[in-house]
Each structure stands twice: as structure tokens, then as C-alpha cells.
CSV table of C-alpha atoms in Angstrom, one decimal:
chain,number,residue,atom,x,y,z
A,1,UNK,CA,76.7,-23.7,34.6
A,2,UNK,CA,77.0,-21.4,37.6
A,3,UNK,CA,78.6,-23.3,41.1
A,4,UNK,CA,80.6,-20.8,43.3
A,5,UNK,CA,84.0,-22.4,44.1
A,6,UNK,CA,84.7,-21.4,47.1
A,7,UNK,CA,82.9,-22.3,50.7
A,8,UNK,CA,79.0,-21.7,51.2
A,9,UNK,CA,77.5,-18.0,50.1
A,10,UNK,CA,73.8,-17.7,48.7
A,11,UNK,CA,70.9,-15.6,47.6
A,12,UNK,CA,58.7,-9.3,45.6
A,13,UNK,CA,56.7,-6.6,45.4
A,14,UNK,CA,53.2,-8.3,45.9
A,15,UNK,CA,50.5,-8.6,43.5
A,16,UNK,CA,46.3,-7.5,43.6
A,17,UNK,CA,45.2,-9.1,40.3
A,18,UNK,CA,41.6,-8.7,41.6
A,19,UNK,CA,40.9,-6.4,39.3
A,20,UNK,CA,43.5,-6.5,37.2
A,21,UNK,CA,41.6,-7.6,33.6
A,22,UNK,CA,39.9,-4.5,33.9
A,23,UNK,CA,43.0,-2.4,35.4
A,24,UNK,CA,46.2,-4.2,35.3
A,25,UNK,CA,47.8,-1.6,37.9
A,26,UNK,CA,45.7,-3.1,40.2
A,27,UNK,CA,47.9,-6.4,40.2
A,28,UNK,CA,50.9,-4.5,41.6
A,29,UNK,CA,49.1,-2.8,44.3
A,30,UNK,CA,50.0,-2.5,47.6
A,31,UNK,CA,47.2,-4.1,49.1
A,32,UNK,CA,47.9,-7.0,48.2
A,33,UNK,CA,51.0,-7.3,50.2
A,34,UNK,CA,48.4,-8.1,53.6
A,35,UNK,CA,47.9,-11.7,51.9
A,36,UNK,CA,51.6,-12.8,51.5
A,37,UNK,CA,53.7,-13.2,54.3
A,38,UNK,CA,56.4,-11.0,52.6
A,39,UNK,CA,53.8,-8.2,54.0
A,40,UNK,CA,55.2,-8.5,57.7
A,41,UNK,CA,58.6,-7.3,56.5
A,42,UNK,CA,58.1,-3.0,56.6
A,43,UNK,CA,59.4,-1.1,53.8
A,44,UNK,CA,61.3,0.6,56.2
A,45,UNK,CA,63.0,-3.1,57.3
A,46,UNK,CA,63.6,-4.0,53.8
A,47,UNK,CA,65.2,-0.8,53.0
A,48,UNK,CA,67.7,-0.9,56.0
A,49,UNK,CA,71.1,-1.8,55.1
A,50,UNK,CA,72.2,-5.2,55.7
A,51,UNK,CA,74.1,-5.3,58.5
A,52,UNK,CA,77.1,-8.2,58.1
A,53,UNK,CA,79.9,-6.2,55.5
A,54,UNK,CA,79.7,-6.5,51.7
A,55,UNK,CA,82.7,-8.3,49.9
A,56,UNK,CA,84.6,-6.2,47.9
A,57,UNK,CA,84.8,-7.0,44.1
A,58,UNK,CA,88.2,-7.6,43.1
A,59,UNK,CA,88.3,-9.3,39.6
A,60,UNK,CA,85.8,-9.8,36.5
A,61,UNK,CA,87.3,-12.5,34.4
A,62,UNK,CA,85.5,-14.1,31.1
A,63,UNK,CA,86.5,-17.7,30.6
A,64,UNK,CA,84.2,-18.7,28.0
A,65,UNK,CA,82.6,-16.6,25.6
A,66,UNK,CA,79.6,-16.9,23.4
A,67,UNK,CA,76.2,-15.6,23.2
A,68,UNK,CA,76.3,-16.8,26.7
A,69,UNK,CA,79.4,-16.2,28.9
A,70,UNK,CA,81.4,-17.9,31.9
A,71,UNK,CA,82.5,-15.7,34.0
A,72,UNK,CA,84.4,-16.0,37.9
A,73,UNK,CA,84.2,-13.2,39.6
A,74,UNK,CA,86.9,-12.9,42.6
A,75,UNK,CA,85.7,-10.9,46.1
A,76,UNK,CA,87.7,-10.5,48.9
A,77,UNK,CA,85.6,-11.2,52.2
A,78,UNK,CA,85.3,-9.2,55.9
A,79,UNK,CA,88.6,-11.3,56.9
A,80,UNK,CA,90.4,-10.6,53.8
A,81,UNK,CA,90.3,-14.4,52.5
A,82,UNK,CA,89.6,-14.4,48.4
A,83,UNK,CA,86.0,-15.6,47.3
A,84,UNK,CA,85.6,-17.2,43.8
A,85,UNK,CA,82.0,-17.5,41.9
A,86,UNK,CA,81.2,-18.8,38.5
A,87,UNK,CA,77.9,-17.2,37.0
A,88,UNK,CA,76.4,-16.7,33.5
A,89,UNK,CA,75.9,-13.0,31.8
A,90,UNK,CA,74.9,-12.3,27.9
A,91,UNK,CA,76.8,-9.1,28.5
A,92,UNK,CA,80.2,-8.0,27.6
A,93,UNK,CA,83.4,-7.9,30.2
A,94,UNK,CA,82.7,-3.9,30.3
A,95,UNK,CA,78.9,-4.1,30.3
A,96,UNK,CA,78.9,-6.8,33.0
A,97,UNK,CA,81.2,-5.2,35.2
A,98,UNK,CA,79.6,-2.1,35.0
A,99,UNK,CA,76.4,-3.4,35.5
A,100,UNK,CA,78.1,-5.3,38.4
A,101,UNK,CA,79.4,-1.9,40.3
A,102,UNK,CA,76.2,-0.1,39.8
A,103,UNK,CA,74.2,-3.3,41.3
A,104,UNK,CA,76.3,-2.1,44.3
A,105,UNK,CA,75.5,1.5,44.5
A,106,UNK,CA,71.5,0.5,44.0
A,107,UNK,CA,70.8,2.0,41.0
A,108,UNK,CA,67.9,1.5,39.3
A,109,UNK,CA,68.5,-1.7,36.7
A,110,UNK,CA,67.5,-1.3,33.1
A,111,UNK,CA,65.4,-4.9,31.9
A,112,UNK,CA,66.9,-7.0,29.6
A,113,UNK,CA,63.8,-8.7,29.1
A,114,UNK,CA,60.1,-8.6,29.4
A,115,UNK,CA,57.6,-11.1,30.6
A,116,UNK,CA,54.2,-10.2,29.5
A,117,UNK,CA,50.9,-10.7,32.0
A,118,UNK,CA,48.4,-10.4,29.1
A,119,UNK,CA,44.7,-9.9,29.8
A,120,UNK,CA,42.0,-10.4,26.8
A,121,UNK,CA,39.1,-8.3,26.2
A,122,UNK,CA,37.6,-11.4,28.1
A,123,UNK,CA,39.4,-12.0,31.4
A,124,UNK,CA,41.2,-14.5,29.9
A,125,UNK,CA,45.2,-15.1,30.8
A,126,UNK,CA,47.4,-14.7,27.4
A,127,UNK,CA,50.1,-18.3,28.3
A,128,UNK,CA,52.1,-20.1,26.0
A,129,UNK,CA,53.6,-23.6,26.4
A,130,UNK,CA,57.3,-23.4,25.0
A,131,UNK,CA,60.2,-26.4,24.8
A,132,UNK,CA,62.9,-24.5,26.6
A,133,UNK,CA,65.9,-26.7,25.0
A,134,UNK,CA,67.7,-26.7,28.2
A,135,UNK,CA,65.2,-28.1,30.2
A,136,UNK,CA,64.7,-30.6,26.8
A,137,UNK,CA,61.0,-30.5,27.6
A,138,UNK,CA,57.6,-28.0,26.8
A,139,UNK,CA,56.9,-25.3,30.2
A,140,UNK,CA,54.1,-23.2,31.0
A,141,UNK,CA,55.0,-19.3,30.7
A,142,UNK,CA,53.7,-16.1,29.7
A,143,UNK,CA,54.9,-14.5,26.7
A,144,UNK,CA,58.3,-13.2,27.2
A,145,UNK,CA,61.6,-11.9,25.3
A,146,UNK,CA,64.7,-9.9,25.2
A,147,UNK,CA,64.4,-5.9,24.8
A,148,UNK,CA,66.4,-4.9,21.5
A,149,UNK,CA,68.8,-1.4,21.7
A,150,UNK,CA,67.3,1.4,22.3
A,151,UNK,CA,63.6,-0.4,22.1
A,152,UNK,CA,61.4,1.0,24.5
A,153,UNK,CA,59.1,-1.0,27.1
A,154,UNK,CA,55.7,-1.1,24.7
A,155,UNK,CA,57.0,-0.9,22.0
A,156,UNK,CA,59.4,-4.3,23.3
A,157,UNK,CA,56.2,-5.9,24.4
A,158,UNK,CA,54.0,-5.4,21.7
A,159,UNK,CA,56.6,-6.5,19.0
A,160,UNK,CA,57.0,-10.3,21.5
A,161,UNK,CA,53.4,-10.4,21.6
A,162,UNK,CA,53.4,-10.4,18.0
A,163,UNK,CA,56.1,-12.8,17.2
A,164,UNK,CA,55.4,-15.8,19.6
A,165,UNK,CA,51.8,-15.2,19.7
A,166,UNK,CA,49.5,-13.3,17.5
A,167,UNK,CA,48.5,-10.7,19.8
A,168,UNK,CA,49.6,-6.8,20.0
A,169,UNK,CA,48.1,-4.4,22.5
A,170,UNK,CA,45.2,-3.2,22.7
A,171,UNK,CA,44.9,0.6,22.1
A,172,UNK,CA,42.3,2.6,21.3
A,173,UNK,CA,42.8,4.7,18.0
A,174,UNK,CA,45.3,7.2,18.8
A,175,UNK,CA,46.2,6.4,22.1
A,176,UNK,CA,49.9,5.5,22.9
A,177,UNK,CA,50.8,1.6,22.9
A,178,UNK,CA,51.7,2.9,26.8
A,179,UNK,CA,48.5,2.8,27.3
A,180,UNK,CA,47.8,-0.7,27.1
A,181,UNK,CA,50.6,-1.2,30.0
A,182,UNK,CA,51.7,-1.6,33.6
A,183,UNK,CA,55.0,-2.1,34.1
A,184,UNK,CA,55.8,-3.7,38.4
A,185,UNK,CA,57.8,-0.7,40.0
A,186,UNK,CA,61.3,-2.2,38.8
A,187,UNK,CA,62.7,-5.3,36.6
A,188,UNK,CA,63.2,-8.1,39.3
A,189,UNK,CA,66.8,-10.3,38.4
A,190,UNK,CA,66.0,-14.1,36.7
A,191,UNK,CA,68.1,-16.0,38.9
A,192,UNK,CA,70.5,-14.4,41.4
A,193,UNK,CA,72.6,-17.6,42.1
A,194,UNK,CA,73.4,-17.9,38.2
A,195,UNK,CA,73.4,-14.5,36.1
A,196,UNK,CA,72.7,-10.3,36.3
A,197,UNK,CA,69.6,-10.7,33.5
A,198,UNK,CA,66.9,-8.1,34.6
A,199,UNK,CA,63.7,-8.9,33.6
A,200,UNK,CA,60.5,-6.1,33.5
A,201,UNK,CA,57.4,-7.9,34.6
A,202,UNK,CA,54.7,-6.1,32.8
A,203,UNK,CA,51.0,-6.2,33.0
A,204,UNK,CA,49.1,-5.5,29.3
A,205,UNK,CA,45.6,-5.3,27.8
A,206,UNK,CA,46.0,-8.1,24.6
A,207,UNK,CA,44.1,-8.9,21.1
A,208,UNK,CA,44.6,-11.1,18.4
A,209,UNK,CA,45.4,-9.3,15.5
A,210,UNK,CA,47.0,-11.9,13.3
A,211,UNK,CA,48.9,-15.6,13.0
A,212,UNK,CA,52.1,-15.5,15.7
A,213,UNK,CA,55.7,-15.1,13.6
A,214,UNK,CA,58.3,-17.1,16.1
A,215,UNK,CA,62.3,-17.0,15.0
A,216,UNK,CA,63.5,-20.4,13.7
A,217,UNK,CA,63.9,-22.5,16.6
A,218,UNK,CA,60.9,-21.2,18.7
A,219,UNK,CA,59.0,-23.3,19.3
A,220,UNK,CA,55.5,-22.0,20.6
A,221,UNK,CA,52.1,-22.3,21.4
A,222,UNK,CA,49.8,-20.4,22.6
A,223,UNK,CA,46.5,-20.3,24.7
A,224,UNK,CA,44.3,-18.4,27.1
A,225,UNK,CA,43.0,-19.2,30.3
A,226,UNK,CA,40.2,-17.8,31.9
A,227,UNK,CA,40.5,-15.9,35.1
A,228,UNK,CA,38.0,-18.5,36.7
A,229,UNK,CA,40.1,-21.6,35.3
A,230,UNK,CA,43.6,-20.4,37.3
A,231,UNK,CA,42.8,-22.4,40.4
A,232,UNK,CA,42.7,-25.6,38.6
A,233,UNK,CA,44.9,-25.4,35.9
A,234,UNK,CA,47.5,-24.7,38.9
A,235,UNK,CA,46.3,-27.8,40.7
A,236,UNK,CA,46.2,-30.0,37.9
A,237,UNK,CA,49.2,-28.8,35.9
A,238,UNK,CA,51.9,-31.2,35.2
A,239,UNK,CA,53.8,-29.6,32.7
A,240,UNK,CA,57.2,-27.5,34.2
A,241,UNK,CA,56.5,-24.1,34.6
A,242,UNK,CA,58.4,-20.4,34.9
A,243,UNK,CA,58.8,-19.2,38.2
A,244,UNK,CA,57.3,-16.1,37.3
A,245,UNK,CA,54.2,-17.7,36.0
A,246,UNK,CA,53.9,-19.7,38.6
A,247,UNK,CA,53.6,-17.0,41.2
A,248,UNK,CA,51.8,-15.0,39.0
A,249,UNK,CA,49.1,-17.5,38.8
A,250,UNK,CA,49.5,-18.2,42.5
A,251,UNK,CA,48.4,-15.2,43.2
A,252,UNK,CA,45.7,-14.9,40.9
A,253,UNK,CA,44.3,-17.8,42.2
A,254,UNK,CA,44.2,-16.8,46.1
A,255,UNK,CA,42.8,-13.3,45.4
């Protein structure tokens, strides 16, 4: 669904789940970053501007539309030659391309979508298994689902917690459902090579509260795995599996 048409182009903030059951924030520390390789590269070095010129974008045009669109976008390169890509956006033409210029100015993205890091009251991981129809096959992920207008980030996570799985937040009595949260720094994009979606990895204190609601369609189950289990579910599992849960777990597993 997304090729670019024209010749070659192409396309982390690391995690400290030691203690994260008791403190998800700790999964998004800093210190983690001296166990992953992405720690060599400074924040100063990955701040730096890039130092080859950016294309210019020249033209947004929507050739199929539907929930999800087609579109080619047309950049003009250093040497003036035209660039063509194809890529995938839920968005509207205005939305998109708006999106698209403020991408280019760094501003901060708002998420589309959540994926939820759930921890039980008993260090156990909060996963569901899923048939993603375009894969035509079950995968491994962690509760996840599209943020509806003008939902905040709890309130977003809590109501996809309920739906596909049963679970809510856990709060104390009269504390705020941002309580139970810890959002990474910024939403990270799904897949840069295919579409814009912004997703908000988020780490949350879970309970079961009742039987899980999925829309017609979803197909879902879940089940918990216990913090000590990680390293040999990822092992032994055979079943596809989100990127994000995979490295999730990855790093879960090697703290």
C-alpha cells in the first residue's frame, strides 16, 4: 500500500522497566539508555540538524479515499528533479498536509493512538492476542486504540482498557485517572515508510473491573504475563507480534 515511485529514499527513547510495576516512570528513564546501543548517540548529536538538504514539499494529492487514504505526495529534491511517494494517512487532505508542514517545523505531534504498557497489582504484563485482518492471522500486543476528539490521554486509555480487555486504571478513591499513568516524553510515528499515525506509548497501573466490551469485528483476547515469565515467552513465542511489544518486552527482559 505505500511504495515510493521514484528512485531509492528511506527512513527511541530507551526504557528502565526495572522498576516499573511499582513506578511505571521508571521504564522511560534515562538510565536505561547505557544498555542499548542507541545510548552512544548524545542528545546533543541527535538533536543536530541533518546535514544533506531537506526536499521541499510541493504537492499533497488524495487518490483514494476511505477510512484509509492513498496519497502521493510530490518533493522537489537538492538538484531540482521531482520526487514521488505513495503513503497511507486516516487524515483529511487539510489535516494531513497540515500535519505534514508542522512535521517539518518539529512541532510537537499530537497521538492518534495509544498503546497501553499495563502493570497488575501483581507484576504481571496486561497483553492481548488480536487477528489483525491484514496480516489474516492472531499477533501478540499490548492493548492499544485510536484517541477520540477532544479525549484526553487517561481518559483514552482507560476507556481501551475497558473495551478490549476488562481492565480500567487503577486509582485510588479520588485521585485523578492521571494518576495511574506515564506517558514516554512524546508519541513515536507507527511506521515512517507508510503513514503520519502518532502513537503515545503509555505506561499504566491496571485492574480487572469487569468482562472486556470489543466493537463488532474485534477480535480479542486477553492475558497477563508475569514480569519473571518475559524472557521465555519472548524465546519461545511463535505467534507475529507488534513492534512495539516486541521491544517493550525486549527490554523488559534484559533489565
Amino acid at each position: 500500500m505505500s511504495t515510493h515511485t521514484s528512485p531509492a529514499a528511506a527512513s527511541p527513547a530507551a526504557v528502565s522497566p526495572a522498576a516499573a510495576a511499582a513506578s511505571p516512570a521508571a521504564a522511560a528513564s534515562p538510565a536505561a539508555a547505557a544498555a542499548s546501543p542507541a545510548a552512544a548517540v548524545s542528545p546533543a548529536a541527535g538533536a543536530a540538524q541533518p546535514s544533506l538538504q531537506t526536499p521541499r514539499l510541493v504537492d499533497v494529492e488524495l487518490i483514494a479515499d476511505g477510512w484509509i487514504k492513498k496519497y502521493v505526495l510530490t518533493y522537489e529534491l537538492a538538484d531540482g528533479t521531482p520526487y514521488h511517494y505513495d503513503c497511507a494517512s486516516r487524515k483529511a487532505p487539510a489535516a494531513f498536509r497540515a500535519g505534514l508542514e508542522a512535521n517539518a517545523q518539529n512541532l510537537p505531534a499530537s497521538p492518534d493512538a495509544v498503546c497501553i504498557v499495563g502493570f497488575t497489582e501483581n507484576d504481571e504484563l496486561l497483553m492481548i492476542r488480536e487477528f489483525r485482518y491484514p496480516l489474516n492471522s492472531w499477533c501478540i500486543a499490548f492493548p492499544a486504540g485510536l484517541v477520540e476528539p477532544g479525549e484526553d490521554l487517561a481518559t483514552c486509555v482507560d476507556r481501551e482498557l475497558r473495551e478490549e480487555t476488562g481492565y480500567a486504571l487503577r486509582v485510588a478513591e479520588g485521585e485523578a485517572l492521571a494518576s495511574a499513568i506515564t506517558p514516554l516524553p512524546q508519541a513515536g510515528f507507527s511506521s515512517t515508510g507508510l503513514t503520519d499515525e502518532t502513537v503515545q506509548i503509555v505506561y499504566a497501573q491496571v485492574t480487572r473491573v469487569a468482562d472486556a466490551a470489543p466493537e463488532q469485528g474485534e477480535l480479542i483476547e486477553q492475558f497477563l504475563l508475569p514480569r519473571a515469565d518475559v524472557a521465555r515467552f519472548v524465546a519461545e513465542n511463535a505467534t507475529p507480534i507488534g513492534t512495539r511489544a516486541q521491544l517493550v518486552l525486549e527490554a523488559l527482559c534484559n533489565r
